[in-house]
PDB file of C-alpha atoms in Angstrom:
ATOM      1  CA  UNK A   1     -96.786 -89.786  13.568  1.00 44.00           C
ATOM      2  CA  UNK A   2     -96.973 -85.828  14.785  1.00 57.00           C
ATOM      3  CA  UNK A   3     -98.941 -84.254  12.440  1.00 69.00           C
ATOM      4  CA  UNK A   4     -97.315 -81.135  10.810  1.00 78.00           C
ATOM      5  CA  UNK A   5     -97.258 -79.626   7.429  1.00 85.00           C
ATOM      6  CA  UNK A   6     -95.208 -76.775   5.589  1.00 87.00           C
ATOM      7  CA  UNK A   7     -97.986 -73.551   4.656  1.00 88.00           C
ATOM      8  CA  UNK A   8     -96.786 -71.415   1.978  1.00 88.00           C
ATOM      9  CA  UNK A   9     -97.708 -67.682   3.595  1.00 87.00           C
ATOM     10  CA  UNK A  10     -97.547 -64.813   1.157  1.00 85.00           C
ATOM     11  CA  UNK A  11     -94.122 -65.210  -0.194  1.00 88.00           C
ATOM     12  CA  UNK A  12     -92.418 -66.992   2.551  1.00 89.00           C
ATOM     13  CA  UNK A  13     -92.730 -70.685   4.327  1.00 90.00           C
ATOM     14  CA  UNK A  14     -93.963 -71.759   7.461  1.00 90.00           C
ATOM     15  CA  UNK A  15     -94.287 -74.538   9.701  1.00 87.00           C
ATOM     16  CA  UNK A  16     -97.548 -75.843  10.999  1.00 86.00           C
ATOM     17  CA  UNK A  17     -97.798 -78.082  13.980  1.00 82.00           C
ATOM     18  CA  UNK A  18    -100.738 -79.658  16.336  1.00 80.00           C
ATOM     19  CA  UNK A  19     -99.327 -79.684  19.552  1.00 76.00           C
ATOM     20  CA  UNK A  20    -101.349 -81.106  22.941  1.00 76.00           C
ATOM     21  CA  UNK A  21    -104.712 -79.852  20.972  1.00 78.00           C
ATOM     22  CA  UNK A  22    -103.758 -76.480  19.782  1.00 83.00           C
ATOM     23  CA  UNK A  23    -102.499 -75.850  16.559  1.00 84.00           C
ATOM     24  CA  UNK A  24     -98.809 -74.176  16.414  1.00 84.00           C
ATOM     25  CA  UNK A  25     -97.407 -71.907  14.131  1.00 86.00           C
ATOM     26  CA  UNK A  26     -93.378 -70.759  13.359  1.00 83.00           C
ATOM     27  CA  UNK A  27     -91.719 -68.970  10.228  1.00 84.00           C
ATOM     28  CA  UNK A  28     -88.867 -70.650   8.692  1.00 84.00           C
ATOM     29  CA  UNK A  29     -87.547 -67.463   7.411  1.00 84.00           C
ATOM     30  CA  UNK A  30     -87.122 -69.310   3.875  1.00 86.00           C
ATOM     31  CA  UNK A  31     -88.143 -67.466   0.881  1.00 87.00           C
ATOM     32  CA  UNK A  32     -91.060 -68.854  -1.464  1.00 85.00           C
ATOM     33  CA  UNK A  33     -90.231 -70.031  -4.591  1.00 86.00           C
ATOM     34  CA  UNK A  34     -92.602 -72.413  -5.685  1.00 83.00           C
ATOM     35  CA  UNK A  35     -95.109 -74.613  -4.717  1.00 84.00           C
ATOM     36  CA  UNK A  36     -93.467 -77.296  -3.080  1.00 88.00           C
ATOM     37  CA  UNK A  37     -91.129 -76.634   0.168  1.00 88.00           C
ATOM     38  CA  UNK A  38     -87.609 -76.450  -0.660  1.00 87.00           C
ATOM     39  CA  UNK A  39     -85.313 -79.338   1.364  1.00 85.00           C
ATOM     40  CA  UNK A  40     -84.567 -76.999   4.277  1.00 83.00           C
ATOM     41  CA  UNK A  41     -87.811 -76.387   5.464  1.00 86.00           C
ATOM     42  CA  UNK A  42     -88.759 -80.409   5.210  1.00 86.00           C
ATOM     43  CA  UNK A  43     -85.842 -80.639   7.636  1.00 81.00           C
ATOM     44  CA  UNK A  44     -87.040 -78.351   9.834  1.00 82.00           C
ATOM     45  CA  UNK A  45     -90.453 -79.782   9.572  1.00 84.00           C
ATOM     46  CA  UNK A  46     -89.014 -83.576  10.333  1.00 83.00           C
ATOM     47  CA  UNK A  47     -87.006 -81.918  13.394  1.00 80.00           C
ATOM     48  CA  UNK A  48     -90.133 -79.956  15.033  1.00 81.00           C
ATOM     49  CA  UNK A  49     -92.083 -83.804  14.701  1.00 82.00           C
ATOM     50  CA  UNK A  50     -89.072 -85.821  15.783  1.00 82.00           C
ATOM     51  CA  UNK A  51     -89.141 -82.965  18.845  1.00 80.00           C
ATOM     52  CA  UNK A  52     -92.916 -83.677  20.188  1.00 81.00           C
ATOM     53  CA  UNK A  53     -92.722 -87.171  19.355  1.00 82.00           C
ATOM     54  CA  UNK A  54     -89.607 -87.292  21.989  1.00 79.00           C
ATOM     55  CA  UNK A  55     -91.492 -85.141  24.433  1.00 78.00           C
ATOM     56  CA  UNK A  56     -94.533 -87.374  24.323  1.00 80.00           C
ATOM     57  CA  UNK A  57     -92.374 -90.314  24.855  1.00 83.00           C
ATOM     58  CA  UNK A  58     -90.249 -88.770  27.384  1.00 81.00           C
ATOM     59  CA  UNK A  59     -87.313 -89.607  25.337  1.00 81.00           C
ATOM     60  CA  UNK A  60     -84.098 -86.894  25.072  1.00 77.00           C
ATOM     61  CA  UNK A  61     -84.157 -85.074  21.783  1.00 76.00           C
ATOM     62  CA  UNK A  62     -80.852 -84.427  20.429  1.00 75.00           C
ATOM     63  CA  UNK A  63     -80.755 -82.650  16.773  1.00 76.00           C
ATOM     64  CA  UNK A  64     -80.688 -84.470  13.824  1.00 78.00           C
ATOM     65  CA  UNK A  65     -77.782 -82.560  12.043  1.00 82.00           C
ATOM     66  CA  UNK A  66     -74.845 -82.944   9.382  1.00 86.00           C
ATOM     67  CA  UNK A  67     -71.159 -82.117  10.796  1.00 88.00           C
ATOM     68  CA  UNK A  68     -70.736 -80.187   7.700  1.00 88.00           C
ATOM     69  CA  UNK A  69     -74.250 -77.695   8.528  1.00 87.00           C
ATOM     70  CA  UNK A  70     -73.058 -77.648  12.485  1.00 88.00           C
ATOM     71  CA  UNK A  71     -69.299 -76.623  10.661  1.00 89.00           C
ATOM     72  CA  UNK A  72     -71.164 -73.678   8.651  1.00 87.00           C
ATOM     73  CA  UNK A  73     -73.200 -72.132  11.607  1.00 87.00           C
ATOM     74  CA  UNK A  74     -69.809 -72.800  13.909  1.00 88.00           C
ATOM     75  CA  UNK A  75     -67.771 -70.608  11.403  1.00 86.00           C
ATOM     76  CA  UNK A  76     -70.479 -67.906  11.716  1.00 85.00           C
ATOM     77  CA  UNK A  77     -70.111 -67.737  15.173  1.00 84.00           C
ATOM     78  CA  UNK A  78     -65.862 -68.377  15.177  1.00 82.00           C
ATOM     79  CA  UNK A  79     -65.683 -65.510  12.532  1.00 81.00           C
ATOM     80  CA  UNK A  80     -67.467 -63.218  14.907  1.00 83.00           C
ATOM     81  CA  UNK A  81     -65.407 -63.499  18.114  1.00 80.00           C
ATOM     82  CA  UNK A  82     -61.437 -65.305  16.383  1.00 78.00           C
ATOM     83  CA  UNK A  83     -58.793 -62.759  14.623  1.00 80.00           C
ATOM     84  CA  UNK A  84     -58.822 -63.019  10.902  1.00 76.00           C
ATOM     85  CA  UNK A  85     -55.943 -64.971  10.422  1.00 75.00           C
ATOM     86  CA  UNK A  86     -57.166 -67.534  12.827  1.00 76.00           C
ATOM     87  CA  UNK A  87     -60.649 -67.797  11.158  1.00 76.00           C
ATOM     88  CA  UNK A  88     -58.961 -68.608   8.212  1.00 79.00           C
ATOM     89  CA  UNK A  89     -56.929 -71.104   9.473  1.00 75.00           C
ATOM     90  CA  UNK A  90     -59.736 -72.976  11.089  1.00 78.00           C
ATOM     91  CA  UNK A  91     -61.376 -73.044   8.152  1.00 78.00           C
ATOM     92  CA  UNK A  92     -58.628 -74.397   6.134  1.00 79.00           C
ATOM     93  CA  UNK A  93     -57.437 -77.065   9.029  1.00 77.00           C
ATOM     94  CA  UNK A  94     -60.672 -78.212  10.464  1.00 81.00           C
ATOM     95  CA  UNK A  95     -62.432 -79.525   7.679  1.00 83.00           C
ATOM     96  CA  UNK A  96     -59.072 -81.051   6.027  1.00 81.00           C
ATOM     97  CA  UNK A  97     -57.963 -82.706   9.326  1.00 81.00           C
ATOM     98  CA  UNK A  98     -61.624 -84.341  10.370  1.00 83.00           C
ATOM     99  CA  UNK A  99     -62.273 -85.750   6.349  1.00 81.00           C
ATOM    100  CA  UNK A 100     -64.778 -86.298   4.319  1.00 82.00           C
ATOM    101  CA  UNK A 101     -66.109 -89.219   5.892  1.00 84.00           C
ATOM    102  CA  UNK A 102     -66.757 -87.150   9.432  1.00 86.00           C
ATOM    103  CA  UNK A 103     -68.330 -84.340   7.320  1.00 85.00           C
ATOM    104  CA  UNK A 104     -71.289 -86.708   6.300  1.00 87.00           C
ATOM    105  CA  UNK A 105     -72.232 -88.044   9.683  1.00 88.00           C
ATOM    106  CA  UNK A 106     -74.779 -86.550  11.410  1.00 87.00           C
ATOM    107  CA  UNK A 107     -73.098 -84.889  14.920  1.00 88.00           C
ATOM    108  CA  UNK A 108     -75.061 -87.095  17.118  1.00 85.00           C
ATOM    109  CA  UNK A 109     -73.793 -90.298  15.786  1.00 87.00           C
ATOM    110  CA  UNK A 110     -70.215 -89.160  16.249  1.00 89.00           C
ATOM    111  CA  UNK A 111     -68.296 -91.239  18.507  1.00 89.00           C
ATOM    112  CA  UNK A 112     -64.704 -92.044  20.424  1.00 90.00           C
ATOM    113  CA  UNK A 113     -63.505 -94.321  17.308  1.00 90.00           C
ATOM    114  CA  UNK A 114     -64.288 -91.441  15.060  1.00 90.00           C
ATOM    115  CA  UNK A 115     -62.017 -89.282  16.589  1.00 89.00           C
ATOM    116  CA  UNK A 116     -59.272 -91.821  17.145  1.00 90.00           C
ATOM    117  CA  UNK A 117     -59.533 -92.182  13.380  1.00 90.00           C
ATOM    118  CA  UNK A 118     -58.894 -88.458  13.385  1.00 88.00           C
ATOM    119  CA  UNK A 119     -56.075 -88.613  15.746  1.00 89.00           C
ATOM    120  CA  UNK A 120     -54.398 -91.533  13.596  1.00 90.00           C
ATOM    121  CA  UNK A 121     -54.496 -89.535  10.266  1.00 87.00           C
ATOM    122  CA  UNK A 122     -52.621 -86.651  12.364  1.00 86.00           C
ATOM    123  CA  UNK A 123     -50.412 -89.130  13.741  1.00 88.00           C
ATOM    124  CA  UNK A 124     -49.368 -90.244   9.865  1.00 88.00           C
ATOM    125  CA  UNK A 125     -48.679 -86.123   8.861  1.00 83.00           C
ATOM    126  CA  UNK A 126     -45.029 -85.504   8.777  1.00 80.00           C
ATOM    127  CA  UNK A 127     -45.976 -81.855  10.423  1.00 80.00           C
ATOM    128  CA  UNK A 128     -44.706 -80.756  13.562  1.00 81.00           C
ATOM    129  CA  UNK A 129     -45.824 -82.011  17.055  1.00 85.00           C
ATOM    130  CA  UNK A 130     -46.911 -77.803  18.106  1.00 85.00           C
ATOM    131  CA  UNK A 131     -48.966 -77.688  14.403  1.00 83.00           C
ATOM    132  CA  UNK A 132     -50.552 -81.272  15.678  1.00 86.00           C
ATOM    133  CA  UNK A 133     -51.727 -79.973  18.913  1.00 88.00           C
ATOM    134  CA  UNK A 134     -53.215 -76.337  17.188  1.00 85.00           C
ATOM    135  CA  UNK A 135     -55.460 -78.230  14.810  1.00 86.00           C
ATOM    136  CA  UNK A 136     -56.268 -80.628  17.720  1.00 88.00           C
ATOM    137  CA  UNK A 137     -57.269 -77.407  19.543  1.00 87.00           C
ATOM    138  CA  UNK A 138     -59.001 -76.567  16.541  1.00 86.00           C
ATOM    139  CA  UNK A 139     -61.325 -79.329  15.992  1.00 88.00           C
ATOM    140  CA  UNK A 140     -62.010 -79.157  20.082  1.00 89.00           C
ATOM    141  CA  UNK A 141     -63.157 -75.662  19.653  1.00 89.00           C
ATOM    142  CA  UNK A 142     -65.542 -76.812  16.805  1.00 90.00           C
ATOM    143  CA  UNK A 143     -66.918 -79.635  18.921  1.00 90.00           C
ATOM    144  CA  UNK A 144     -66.885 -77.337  22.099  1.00 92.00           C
ATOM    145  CA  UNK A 145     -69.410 -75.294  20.083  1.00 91.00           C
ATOM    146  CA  UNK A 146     -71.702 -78.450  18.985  1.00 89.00           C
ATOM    147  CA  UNK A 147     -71.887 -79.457  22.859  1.00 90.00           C
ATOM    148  CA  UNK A 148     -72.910 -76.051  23.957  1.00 90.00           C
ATOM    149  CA  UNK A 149     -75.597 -76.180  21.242  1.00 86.00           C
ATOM    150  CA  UNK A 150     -76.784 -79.755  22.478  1.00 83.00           C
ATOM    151  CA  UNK A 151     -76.267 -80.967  19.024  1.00 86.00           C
ATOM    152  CA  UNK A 152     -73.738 -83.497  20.792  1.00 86.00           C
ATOM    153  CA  UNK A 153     -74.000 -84.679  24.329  1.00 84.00           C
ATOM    154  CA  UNK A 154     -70.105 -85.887  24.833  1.00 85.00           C
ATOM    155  CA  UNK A 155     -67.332 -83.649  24.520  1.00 87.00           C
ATOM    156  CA  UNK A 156     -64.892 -86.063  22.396  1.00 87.00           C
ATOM    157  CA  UNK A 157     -61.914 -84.048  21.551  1.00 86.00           C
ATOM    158  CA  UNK A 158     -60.622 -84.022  24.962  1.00 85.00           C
ATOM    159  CA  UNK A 159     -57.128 -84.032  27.149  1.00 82.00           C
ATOM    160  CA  UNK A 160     -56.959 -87.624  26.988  1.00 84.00           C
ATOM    161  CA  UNK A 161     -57.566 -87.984  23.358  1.00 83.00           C
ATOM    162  CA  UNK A 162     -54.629 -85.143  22.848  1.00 85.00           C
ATOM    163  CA  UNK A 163     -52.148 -87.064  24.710  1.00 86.00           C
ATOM    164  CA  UNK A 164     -52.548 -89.908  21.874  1.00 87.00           C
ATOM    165  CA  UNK A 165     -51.043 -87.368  19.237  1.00 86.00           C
ATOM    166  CA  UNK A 166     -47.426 -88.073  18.675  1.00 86.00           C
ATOM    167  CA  UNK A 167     -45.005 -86.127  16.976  1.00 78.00           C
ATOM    168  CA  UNK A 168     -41.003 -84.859  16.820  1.00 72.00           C
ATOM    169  CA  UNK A 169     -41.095 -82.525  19.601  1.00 69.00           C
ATOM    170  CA  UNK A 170     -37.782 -80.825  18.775  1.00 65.00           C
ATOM    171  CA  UNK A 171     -37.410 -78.213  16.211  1.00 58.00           C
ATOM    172  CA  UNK A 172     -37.582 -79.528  12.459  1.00 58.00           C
ATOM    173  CA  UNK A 173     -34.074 -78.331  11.128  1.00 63.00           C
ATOM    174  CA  UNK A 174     -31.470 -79.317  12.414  1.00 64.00           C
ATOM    175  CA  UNK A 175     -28.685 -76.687  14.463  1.00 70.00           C
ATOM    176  CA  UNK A 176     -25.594 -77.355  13.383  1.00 75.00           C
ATOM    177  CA  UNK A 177     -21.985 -75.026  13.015  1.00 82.00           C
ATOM    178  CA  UNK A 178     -21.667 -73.767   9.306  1.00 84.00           C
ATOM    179  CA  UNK A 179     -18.785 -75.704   7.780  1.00 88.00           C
ATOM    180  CA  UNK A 180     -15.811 -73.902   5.915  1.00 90.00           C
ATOM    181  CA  UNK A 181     -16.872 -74.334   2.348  1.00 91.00           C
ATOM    182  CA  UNK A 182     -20.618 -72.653   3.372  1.00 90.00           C
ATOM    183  CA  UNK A 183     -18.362 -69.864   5.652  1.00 89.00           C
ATOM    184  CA  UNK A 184     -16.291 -69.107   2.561  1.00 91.00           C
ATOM    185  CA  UNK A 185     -19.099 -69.038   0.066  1.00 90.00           C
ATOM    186  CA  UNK A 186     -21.058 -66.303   2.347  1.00 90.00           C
ATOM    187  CA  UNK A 187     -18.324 -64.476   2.944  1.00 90.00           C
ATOM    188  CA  UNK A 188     -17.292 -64.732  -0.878  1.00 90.00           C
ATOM    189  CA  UNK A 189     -21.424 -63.410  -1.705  1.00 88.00           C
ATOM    190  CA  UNK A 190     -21.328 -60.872   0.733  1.00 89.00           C
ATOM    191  CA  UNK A 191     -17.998 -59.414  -0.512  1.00 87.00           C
ATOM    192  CA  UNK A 192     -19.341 -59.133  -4.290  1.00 85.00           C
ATOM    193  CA  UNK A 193     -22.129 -57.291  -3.399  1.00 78.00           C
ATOM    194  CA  UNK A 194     -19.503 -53.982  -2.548  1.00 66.00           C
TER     195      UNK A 194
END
């Protein structure tokens, strides 16, 4: 095992590391409350060691994080740079359409069947094909951001994956010619109303 600890400093925490013989020092930027290191900074701890452990093995080191923390840091960043009304339907649509069950995975282990499952809870919404494909586009800006990060090597929410949505592509009402009875009772409202 890497050795590294947590060092309370003043009031805040750090992280201490050994690393190729010379001992390696970073702030967490978490307050100090307490003796003991609160859960965030033994997660960044077990991420530094899982790091050097990967680049003394030569293995790749992806990040070992929840959907739901890379979901928080992505609506930082989508709040910045989307219009407000946008923001806040991402953050209404993304969560609800990729369910609890996605949430709790860590981003790494998310894979093609994941998002099929997605896909097939879409496909069982009685909403309209256009609404289908903007939360599609949705989620695909979400896990655009979690590639670019590295947090996810395989961009899943792609073309081919949107062509499995299905959906009524015509308008949901109906047109149609208003029949006499609805003429007369329009004309009769509109005529009261002198």
């Amino acid at each position: 095992m890497i050795s590294g600890k947590a060092i309370r400093r003043g009031n805040w925490w750090h992280i201490g590391w050994n690393e190729n013989g010379r001992w390696m020092q970073k702030s967490t930027h978490v307050k100090a409350e307490g003796n003991n290191p609160p859960p965030e900074v033994n997660r960044l701890l077990a991420d530094i060691q899982e790091k050097l452990k990967c680049f003394k093995t030569g293995e790749e080191y992806i990040p070992k994080l929840l959907v739901s923390e890379a979901f928080l840091e992505w609506s930082k960043e989508d709040a910045k740079i989307s219009k407000e009304g946008t923001w806040k339907y991402r953050q209404a649509f993304v969560p609800r359409t990729l369910g609890e069950e996605f949430f709790k995975k860590m981003v790494a282990h998310v894979n093609e069947g994941d998002v099929l499952n997605v896909i097939g809870r879409l496909n069982q919404h009685e909403m309209a094909y256009q609404t289908k494909l903007t939360v599609f586009a949705s989620c695909a800006s979400f896990w655009d951001f979690c590639v670019k990060k590295g947090y996810s090597k395989a961009q899943l929410f792609h073309k081919f994956n949107k062509k499995k949505l299905k959906g009524d592509m015509e308008p949901r009402l109906e047109r149609r010619a208003l029949s006499y009875e609805e003429q007369d009772r329009i004309f009769s409202l509109l005529k009261s109303y002198k």
